[in-house]
PDB file of C-alpha atoms in Angstrom:
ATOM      1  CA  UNK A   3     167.144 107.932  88.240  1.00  0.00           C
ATOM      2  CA  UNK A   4     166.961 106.500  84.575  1.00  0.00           C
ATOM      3  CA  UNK A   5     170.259 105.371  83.595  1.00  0.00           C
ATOM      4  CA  UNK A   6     170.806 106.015  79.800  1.00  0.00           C
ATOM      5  CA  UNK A   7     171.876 103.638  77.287  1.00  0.00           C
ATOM      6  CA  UNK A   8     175.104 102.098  78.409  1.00  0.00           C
ATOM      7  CA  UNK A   9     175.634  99.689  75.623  1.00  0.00           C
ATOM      8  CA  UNK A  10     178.350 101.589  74.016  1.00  0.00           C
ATOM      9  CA  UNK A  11     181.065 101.673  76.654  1.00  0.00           C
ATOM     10  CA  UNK A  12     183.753  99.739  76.488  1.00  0.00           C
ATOM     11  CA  UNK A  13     184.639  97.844  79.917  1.00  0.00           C
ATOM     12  CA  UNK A  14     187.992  96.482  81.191  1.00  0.00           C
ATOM     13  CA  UNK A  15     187.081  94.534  84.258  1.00  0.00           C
ATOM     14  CA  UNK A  16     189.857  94.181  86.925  1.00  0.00           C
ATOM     15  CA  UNK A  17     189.120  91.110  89.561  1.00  0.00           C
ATOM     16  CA  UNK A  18     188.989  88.507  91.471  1.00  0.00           C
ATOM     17  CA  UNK A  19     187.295  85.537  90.586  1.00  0.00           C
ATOM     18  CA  UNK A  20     184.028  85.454  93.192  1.00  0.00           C
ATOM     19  CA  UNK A  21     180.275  84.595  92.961  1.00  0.00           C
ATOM     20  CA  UNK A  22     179.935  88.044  93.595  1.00  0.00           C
ATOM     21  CA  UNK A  23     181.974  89.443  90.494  1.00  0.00           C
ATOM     22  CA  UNK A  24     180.854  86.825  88.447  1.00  0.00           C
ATOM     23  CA  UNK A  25     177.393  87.822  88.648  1.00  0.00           C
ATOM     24  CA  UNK A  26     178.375  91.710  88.300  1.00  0.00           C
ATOM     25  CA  UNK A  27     180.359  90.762  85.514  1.00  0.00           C
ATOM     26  CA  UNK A  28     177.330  88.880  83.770  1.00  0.00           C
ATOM     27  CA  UNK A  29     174.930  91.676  84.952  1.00  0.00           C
ATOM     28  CA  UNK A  30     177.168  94.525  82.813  1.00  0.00           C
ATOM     29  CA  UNK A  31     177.594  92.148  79.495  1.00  0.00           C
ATOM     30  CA  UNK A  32     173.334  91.270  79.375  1.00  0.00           C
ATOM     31  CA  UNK A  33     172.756  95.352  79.909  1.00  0.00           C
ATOM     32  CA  UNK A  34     174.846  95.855  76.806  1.00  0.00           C
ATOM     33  CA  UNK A  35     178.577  97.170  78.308  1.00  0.00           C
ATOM     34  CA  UNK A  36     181.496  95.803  76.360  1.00  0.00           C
ATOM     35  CA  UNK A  37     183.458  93.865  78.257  1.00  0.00           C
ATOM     36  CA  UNK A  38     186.729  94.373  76.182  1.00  0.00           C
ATOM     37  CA  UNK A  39     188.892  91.940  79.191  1.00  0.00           C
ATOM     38  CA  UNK A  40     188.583  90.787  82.282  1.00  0.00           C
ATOM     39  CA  UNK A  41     191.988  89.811  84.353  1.00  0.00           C
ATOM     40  CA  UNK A  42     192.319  88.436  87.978  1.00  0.00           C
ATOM     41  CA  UNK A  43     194.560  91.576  89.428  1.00  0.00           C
ATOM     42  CA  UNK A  44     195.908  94.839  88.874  1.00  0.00           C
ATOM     43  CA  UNK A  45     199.409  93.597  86.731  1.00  0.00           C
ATOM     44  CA  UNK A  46     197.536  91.323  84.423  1.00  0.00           C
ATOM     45  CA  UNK A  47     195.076  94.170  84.078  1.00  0.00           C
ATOM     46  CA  UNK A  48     197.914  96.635  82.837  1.00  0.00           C
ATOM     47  CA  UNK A  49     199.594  94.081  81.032  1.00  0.00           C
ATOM     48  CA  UNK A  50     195.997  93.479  78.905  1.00  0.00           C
ATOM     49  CA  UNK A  51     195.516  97.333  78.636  1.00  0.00           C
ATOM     50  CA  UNK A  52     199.161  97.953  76.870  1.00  0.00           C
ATOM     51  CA  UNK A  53     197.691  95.045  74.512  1.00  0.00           C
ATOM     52  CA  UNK A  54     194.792  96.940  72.994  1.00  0.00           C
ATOM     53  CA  UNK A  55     194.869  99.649  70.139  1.00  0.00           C
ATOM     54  CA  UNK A  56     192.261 101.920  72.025  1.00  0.00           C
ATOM     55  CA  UNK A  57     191.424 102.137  75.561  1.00  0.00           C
ATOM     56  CA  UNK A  58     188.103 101.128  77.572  1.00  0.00           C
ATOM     57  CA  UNK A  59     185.816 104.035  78.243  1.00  0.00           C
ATOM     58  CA  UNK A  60     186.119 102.920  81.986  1.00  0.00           C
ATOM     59  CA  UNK A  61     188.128 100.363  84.096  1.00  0.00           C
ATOM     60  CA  UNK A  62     186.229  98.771  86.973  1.00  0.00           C
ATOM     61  CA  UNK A  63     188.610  97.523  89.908  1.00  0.00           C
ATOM     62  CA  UNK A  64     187.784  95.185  92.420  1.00  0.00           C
ATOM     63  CA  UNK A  65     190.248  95.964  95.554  1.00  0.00           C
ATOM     64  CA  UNK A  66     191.820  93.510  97.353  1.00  0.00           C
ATOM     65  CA  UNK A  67     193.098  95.320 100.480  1.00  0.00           C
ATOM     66  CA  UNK A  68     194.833  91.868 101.203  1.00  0.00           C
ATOM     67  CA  UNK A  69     197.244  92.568  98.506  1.00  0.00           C
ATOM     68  CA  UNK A  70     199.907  94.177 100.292  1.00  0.00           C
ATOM     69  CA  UNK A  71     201.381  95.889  96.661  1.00  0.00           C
ATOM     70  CA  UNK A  72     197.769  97.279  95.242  1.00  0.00           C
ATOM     71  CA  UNK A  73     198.209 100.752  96.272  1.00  0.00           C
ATOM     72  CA  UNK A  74     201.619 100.647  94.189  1.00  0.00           C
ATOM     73  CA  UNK A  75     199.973  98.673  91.334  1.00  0.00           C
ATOM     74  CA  UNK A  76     197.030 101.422  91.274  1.00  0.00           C
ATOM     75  CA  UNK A  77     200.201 103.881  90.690  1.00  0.00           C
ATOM     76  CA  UNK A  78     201.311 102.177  88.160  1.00  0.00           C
ATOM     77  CA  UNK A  79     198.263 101.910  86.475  1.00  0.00           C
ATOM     78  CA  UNK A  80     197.266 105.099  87.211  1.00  0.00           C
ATOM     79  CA  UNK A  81     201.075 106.531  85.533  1.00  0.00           C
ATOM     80  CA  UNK A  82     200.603 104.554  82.650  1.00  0.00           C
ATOM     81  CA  UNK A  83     197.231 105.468  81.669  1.00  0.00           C
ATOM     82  CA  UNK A  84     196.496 109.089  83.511  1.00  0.00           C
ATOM     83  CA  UNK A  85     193.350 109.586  81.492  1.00  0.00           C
ATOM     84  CA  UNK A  86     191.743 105.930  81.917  1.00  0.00           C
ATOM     85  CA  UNK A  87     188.376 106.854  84.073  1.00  0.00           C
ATOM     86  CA  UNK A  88     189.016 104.098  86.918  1.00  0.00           C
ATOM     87  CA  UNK A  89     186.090 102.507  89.072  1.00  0.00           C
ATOM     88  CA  UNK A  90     186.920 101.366  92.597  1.00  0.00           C
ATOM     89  CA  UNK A  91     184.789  98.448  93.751  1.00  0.00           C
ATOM     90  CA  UNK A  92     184.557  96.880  97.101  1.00  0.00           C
ATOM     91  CA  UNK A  93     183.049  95.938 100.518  1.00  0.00           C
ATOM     92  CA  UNK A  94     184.950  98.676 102.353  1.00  0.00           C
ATOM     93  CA  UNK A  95     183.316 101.531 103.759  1.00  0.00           C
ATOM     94  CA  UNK A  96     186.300 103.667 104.825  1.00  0.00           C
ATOM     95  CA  UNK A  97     186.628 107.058 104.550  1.00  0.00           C
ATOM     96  CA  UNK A  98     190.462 107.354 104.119  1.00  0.00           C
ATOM     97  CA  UNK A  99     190.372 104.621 101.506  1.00  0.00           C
ATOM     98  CA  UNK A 100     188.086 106.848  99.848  1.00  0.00           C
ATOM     99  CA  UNK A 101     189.902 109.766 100.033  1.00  0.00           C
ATOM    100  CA  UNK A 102     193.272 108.471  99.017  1.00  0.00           C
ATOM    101  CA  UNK A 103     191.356 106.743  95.648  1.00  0.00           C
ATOM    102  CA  UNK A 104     190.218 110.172  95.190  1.00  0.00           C
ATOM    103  CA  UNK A 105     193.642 110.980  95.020  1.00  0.00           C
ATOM    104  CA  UNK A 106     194.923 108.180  92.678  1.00  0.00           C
ATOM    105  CA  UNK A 107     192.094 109.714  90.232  1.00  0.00           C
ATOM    106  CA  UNK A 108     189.142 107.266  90.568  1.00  0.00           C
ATOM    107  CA  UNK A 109     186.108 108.605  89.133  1.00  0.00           C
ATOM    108  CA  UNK A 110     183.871 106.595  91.240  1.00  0.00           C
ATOM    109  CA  UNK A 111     183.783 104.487  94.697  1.00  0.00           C
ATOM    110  CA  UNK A 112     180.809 101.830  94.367  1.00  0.00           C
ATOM    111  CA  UNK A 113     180.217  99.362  97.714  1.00  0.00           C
ATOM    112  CA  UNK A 114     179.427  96.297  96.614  1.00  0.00           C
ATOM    113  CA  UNK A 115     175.731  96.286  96.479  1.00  0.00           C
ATOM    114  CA  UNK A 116     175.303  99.546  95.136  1.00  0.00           C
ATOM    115  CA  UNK A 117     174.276  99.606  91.379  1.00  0.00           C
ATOM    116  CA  UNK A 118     177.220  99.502  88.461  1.00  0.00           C
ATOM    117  CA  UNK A 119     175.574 100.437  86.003  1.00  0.00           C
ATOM    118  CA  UNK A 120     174.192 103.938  87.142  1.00  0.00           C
ATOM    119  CA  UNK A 121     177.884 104.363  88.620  1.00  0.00           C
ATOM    120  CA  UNK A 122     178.944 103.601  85.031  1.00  0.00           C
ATOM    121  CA  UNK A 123     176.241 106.009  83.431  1.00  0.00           C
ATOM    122  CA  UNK A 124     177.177 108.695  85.972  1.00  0.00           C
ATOM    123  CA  UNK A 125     181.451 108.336  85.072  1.00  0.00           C
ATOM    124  CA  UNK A 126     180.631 108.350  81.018  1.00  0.00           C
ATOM    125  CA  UNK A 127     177.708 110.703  81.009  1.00  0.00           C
ATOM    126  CA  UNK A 128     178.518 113.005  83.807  1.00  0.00           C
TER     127      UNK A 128
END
């Protein structure tokens, strides 16, 4: 599948700092996605988000299950901004996770691996 032409969405990018996300992060700004921010964790993330006079098309969250308060930060985040379309991102292949992101209203699970950018097309073109 072709993706289309993603260089018009606008990107908050929700992470750690790793190798891994570093070179996502790079991957999405050469293909042509606006990275608007990019903050280590969830509270920073919301904190940036209240900052800006429109929203990002998307949101792209890197869990970290070993954050003991992320399921009530994702509330939060997911209160404050009910329409934000929110990307889950991880190395967790669990079907309850799944499920109960499905219920926080992420658009989209991707394993890391899998390729952001048709996950991104899919969100913002259907």
């Amino acid at each position: 599948m072709e993706t289309k032409n993603i260089s018009r969405i606008t990107t908050a990018f929700i992470n750690d700092r790793t190798p891994v996300m570093d070179l996502m992060h790079d991957d999405l700004v050469s293909s042509g996605v606006d990275i608007v921010f990019r903050s280590d964790n969830v509270v920073d993330g919301i904190n940036q988000l209240s900052a800006l006079k429109s929203l990002p098309n998307i949101c792209i969250i890197d869990l970290d299950f070993s954050d003991k308060g992320i399921m009530k930060h994702l509330r939060e985040l997911r209160s404050q901004y009910p329409k934000l379309k929110l990307i889950a991102h991880s190395d967790m292949d669990d079907e309850k996770i799944i499920r109960e992101l499905e219920e926080f209203g992420f658009s989209k699970y991707v394993l890391i691996g899998n390729d952001m950018k048709k996950a991104i097309d899919g969100v913002v073109n259907g």
